[in-house]
Short mmCIF file of C-alpha atoms in Angstrom, two decimals:
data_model
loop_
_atom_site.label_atom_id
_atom_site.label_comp_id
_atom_site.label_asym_id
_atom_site.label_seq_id
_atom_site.Cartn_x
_atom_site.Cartn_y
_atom_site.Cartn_z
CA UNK D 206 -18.78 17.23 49.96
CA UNK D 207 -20.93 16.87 46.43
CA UNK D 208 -24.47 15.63 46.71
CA UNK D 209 -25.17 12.35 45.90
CA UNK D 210 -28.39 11.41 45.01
CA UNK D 211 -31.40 8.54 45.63
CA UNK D 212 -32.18 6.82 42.05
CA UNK D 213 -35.17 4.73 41.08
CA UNK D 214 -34.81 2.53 38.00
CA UNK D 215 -38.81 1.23 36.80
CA UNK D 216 -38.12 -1.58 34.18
CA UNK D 217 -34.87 -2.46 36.15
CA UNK D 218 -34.65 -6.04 34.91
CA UNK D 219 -35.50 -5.37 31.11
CA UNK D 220 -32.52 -5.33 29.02
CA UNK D 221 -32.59 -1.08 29.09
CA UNK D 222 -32.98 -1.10 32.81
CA UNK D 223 -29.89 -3.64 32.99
CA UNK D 224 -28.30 -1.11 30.81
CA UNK D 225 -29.26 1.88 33.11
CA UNK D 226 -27.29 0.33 36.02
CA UNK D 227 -24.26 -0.38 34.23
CA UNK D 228 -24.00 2.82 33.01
CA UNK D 229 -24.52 4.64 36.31
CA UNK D 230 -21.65 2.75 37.30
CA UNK D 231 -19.48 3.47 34.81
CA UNK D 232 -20.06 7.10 34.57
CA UNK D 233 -19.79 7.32 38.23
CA UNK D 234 -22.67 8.44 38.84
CA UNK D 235 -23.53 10.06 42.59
CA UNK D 236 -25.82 7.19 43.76
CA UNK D 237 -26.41 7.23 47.40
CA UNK D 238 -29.36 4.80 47.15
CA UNK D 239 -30.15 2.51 44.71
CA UNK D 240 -33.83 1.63 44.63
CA UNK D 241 -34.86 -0.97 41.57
CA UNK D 242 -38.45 -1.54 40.90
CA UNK D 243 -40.35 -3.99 38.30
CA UNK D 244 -43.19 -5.74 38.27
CA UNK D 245 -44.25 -8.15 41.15
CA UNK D 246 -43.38 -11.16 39.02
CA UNK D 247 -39.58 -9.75 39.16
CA UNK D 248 -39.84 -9.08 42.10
CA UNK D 249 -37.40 -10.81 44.41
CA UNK D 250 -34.87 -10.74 41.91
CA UNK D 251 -31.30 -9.16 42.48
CA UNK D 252 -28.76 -7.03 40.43
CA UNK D 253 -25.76 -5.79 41.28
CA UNK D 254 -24.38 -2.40 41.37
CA UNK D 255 -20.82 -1.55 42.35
CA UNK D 256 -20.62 -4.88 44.00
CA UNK D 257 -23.63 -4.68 46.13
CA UNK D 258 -26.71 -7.01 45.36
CA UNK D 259 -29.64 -5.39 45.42
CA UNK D 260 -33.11 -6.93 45.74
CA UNK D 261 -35.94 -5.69 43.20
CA UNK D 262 -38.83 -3.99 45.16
CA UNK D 263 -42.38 -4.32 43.41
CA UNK D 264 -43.49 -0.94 42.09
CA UNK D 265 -46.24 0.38 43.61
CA UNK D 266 -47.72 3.99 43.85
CA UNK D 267 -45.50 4.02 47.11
CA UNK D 268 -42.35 3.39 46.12
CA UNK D 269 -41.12 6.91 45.68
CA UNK D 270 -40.61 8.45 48.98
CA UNK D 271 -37.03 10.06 49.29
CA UNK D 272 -36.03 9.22 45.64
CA UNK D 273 -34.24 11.76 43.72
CA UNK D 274 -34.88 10.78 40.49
CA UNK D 275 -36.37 8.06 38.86
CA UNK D 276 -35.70 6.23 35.67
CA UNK D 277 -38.24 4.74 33.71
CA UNK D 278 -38.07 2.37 31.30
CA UNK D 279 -41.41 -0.29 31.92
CA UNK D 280 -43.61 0.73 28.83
CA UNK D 281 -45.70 4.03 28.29
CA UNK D 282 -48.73 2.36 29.82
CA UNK D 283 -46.45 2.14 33.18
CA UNK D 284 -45.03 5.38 32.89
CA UNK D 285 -48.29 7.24 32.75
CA UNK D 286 -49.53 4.96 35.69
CA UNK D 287 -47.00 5.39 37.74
CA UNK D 288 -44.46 9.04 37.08
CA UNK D 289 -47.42 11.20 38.41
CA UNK D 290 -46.70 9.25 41.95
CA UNK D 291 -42.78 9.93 41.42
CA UNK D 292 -43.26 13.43 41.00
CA UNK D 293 -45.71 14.03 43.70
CA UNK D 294 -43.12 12.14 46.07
CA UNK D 295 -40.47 15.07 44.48
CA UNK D 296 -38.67 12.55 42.19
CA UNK D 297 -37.70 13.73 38.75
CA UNK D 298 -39.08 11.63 36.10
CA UNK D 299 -36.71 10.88 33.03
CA UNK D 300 -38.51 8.80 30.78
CA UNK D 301 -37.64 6.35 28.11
CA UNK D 302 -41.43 5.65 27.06
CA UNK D 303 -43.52 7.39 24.21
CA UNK D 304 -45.69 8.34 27.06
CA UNK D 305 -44.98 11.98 27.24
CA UNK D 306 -42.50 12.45 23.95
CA UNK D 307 -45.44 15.01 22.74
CA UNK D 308 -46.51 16.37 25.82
CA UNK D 309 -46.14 20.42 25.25
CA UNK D 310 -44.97 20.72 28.89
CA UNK D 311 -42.46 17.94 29.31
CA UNK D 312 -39.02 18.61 27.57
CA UNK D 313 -37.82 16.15 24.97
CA UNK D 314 -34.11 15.75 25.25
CA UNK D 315 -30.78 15.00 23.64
CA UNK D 316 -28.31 16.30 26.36
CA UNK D 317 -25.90 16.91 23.40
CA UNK D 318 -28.26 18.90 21.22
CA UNK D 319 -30.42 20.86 23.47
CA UNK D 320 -29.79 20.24 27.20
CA UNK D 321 -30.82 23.34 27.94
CA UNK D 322 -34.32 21.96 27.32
CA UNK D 323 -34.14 19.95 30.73
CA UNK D 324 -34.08 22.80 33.02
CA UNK D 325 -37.63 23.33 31.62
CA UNK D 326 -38.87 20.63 33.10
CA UNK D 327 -42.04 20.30 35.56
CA UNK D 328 -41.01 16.97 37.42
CA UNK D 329 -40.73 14.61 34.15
CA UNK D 330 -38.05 14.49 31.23
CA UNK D 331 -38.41 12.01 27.82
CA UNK D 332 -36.36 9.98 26.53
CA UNK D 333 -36.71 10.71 22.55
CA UNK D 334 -37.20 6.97 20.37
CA UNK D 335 -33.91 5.63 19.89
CA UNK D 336 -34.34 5.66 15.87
CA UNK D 337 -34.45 9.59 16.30
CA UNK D 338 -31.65 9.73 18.61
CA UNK D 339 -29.29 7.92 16.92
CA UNK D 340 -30.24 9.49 13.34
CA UNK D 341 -30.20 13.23 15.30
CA UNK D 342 -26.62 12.74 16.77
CA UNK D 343 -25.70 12.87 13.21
CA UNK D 344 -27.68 15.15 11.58
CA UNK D 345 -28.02 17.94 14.23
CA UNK D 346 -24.15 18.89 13.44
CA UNK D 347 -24.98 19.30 9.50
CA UNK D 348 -28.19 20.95 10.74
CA UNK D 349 -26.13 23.78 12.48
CA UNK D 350 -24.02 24.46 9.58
CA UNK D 351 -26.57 24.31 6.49
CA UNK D 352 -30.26 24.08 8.40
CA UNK D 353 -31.60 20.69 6.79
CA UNK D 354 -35.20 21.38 5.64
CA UNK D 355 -36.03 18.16 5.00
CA UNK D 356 -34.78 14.20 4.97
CA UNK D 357 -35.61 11.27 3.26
CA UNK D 358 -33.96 7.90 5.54
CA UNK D 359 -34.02 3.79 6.39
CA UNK D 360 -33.83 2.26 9.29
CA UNK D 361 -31.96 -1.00 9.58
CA UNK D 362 -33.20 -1.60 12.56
CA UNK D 363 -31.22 -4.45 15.80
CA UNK D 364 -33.93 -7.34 16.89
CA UNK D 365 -32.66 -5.94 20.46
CA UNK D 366 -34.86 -2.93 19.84
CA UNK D 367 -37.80 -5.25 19.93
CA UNK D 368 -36.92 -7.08 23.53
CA UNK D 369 -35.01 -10.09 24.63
CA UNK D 370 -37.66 -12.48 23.62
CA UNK D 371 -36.74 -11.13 19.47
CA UNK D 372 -33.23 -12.15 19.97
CA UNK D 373 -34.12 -15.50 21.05
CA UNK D 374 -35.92 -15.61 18.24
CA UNK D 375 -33.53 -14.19 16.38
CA UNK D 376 -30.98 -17.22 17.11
CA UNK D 377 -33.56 -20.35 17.45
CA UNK D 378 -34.11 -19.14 13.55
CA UNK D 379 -30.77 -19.30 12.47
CA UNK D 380 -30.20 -22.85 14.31
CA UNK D 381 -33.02 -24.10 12.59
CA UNK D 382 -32.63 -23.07 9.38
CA UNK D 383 -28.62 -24.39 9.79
CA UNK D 384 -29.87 -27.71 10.72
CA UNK D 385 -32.58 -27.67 7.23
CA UNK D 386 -36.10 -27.02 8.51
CA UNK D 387 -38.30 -24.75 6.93
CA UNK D 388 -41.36 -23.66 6.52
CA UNK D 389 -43.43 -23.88 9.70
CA UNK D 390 -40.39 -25.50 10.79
CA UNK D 391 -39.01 -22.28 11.67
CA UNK D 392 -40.14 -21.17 15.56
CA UNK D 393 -41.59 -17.46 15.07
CA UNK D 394 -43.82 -15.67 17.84
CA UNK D 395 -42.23 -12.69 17.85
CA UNK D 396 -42.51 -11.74 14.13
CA UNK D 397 -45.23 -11.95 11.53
CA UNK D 398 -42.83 -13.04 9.66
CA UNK D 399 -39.33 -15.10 10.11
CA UNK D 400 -36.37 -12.75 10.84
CA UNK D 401 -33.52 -15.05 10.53
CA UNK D 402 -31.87 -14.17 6.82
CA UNK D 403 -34.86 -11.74 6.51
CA UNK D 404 -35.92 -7.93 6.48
CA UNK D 405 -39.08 -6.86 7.85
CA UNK D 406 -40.27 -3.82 6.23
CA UNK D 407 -42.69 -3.01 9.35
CA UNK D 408 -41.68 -1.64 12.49
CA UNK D 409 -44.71 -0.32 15.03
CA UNK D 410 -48.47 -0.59 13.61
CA UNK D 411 -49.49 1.24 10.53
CA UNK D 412 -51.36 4.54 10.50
CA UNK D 413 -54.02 5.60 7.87
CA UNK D 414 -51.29 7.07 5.53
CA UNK D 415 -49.61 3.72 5.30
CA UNK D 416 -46.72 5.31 7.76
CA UNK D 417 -45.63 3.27 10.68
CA UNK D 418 -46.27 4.61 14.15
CA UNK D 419 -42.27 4.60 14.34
CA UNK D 420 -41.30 6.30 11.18
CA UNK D 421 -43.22 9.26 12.07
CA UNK D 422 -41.85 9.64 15.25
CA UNK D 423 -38.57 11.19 13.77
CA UNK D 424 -40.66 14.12 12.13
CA UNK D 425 -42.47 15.03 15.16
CA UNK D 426 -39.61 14.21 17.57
CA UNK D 427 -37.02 15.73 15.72
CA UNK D 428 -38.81 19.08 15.53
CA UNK D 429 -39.23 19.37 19.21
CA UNK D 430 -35.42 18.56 19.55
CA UNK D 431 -34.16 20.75 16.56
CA UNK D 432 -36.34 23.59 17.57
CA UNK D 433 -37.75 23.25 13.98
CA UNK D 434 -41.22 22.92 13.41
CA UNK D 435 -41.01 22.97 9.72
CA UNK D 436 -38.94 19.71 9.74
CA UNK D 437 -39.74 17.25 7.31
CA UNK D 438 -38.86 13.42 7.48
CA UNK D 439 -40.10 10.65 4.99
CA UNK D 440 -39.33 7.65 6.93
CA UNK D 441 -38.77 3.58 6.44
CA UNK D 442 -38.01 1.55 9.16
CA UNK D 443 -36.98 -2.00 8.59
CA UNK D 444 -36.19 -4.43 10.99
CA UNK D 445 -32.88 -6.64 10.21
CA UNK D 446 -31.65 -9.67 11.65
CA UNK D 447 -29.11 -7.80 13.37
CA UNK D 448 -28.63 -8.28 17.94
CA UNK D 449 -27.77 -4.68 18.93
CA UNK D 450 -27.55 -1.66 17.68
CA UNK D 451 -29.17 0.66 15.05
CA UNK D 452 -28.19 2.04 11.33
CA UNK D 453 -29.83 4.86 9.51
CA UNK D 454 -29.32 5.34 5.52
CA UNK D 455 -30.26 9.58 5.31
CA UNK D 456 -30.41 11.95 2.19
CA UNK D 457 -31.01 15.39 3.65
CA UNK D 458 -31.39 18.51 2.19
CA UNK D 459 -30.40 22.06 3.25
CA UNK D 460 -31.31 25.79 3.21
CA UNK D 461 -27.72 26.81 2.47
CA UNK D 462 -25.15 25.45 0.35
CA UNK D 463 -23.48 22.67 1.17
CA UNK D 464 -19.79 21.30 1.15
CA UNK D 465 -18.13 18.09 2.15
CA UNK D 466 -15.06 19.89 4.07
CA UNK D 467 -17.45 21.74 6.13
CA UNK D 468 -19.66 18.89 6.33
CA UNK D 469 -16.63 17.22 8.35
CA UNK D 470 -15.78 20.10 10.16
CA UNK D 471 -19.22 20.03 11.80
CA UNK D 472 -19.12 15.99 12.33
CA UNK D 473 -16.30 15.52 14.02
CA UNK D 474 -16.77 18.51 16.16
CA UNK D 475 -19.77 16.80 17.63
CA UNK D 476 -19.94 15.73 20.77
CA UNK D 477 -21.06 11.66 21.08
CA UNK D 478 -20.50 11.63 17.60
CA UNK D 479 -17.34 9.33 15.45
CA UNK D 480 -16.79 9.96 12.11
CA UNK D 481 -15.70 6.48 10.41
CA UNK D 482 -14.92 7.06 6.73
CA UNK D 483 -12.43 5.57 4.67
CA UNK D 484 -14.39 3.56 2.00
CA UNK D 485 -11.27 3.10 -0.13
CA UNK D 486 -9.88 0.95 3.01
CA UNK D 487 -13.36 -0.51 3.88
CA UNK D 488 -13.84 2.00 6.97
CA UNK D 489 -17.27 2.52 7.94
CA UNK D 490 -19.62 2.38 10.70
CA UNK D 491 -21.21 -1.15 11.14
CA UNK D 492 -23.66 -2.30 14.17
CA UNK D 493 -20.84 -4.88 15.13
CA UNK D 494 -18.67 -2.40 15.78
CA UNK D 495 -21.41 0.33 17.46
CA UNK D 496 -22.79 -2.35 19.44
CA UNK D 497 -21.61 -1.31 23.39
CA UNK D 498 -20.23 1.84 22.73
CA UNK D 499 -21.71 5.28 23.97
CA UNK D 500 -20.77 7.28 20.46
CA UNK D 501 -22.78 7.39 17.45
CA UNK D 502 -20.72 6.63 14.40
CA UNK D 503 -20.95 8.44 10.60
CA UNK D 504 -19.60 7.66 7.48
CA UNK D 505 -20.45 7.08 3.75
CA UNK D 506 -20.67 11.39 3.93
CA UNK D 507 -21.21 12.30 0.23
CA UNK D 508 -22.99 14.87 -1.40
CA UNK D 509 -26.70 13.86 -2.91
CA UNK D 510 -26.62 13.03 -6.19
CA UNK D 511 -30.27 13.39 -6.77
CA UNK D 512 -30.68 16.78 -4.84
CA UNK D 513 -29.11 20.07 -5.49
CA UNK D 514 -28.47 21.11 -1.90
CA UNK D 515 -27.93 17.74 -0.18
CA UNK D 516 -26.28 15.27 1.50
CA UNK D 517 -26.61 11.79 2.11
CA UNK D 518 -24.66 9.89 4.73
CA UNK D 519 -25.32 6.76 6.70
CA UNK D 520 -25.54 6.63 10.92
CA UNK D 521 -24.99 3.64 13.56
CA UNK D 522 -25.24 3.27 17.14
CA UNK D 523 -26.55 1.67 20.07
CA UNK D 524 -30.13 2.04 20.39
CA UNK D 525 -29.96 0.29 24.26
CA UNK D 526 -27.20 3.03 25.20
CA UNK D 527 -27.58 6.02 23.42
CA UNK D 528 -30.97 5.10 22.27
CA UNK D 529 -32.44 4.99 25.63
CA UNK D 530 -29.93 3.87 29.06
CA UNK D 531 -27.04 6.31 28.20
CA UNK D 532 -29.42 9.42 27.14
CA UNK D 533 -31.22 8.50 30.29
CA UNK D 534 -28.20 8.80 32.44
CA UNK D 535 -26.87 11.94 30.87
CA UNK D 536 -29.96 13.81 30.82
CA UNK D 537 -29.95 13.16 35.11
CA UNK D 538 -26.48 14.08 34.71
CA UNK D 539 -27.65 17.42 33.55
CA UNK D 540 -30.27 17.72 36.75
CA UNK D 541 -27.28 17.21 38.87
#
């Protein structure tokens, strides 16, 4: 008989830890136990998995004992609290948090680009940010067959990625607006600014370079997950009035020279990865259509016009699923 396995989702009602369930459902994964943990004002609460309701425990530093592995998705402040007590109870921690992305001696994987990295581990794996992952599913295949050197990209990035509370927002907005108010008319608490027919060209607090927190996170992410340390990425991420899912506008350039047929050789060989791209017919990949699905999608492939060894191309997906639930679930695929 194959081993099954007791999981621990932290962050189990958030929208990622709703995610996390469904997906170990539908990927069959070997659950024996199902233990879901938030915060006591959750607490109480039940989800269901494979039919069964289960009732959300309160995490504490105890709630550990027996658990295989343990899923987090709460916040980085929870996941440094808290993993330390998962892996002294012998849990493996796979995090979704910017806790430990840096951290020298905790693996930072894509299972699809270098899950090899996870056998590394010393009781905790991360989760990379979901901008990276779904720009990396993408640009690791071109990487392989040129070696990028450096990328210039735009995020156009879902409200989703912000929490549930931006996509009320996110609707309230476009009801008011439809019904003529304006001005402080508009309900915004989320935002600085209103979202609703709007694009907000801040995402995560600004450093001293005038860089966002989040558009540096690709550079230093991606070289841990390339295996490239002289990776360079001049980032903007935007934040669109768009529910789900993620879309990346990239002009990368390469070491060796570059050509559109083996550009789409090395695409749609790629695991998680879609190639969508028939301009002439309108064919392209679009957040409504990468919205709930596991692949990444590509298209717009061209070659740079304003670099002599480039390409630019353009990136969706889900930044819930593979952006943080489904790269959760694989990478504990890849422990068991």
């Amino acid at each position: 008989m194959s081993k099954s396995y007791h999981v621990a989702i932290v962050g189990a009602t958030g929208a990622v830890g709703i995610e996390m369930i469904r997906v170990l459902e539908r990927r069959n994964f070997p659950v024996s136990k199902l233990t879901l943990l938030a915060s006591a004002r959750s607490a109480g609460k039940t989800l269901t998995f494979k039919g069964e309701s289960i009732v959300v425990q309160e995490l504490t530093e105890n709630s550990f004992a027996g658990v295989d592995i343990a899923l987090f998705s709460a916040g980085g402040g929870i996941s440094k609290q808290y993993a330390p007590h998962a892996v002294a109870a012998d849990a493996v921690v796979v995090d979704n948090s910017s806790a430990f992305r840096m951290d020298p001696n905790v693996p930072l994987v894509i299972p699809e680009i270098n899950g090899a990295d996870a056998a590394q581990h010393r009781g905790i794996i991360a989760n990379p940010n979901c901008t990276t992952a779904v720009t990396l599913m993408a640009l690791h295949p071109l990487h392989e067959a040129f070696g990028v050197t450096r990328v210039w990209a735009s995020s156009y990035q879902a409200v989703s990625g912000t929490g549930a509370a931006a996509i009320i927002e996110l609707e309230e907005q476009v009801k008011a607006i439809a019904l003529g108010k304006k001005g402080t008319e508009i309900p915004r608490s989320v935002y600085p600014y209103q979202i609703a027919f709007n694009a907000l060209p801040q995402v995560d607090s600004f450093l001293d370079d005038g860089y966002t927190r989040e558009e540096m996170k690709m550079q230093y992410e991606g070289r841990r997950i390339l295996h490239h340390q002289r990776f360079k990425a001049s980032v903007t991420c935007v934040r669109v009035p768009v529910y789900r899912a993620h879309s990346v506008a990239i002009s990368a350039e390469f070491e060796r020279p570059v050509s559109l047929e083996k550009a789409y050789t090395a695409l749609r060989q790629a695991p998680g990865l879609k190639v969508t791209d028939d301009p002439a017919n309108q064919k392209y990949p679009m957040p409504i259509f990468t919205a709930g699905q596991d692949d990444c999608e590509v298209g717009r492939v061209r070659l740079d016009c304003a670099l002599d060894n480039g390409l630019a191309f353009w990136v969706s997906g889900d930044q819930i699923l593979k952006g943080a639930a489904l790269n959760a679930v694989q990478i504990a695929e890849l422990l068991v």
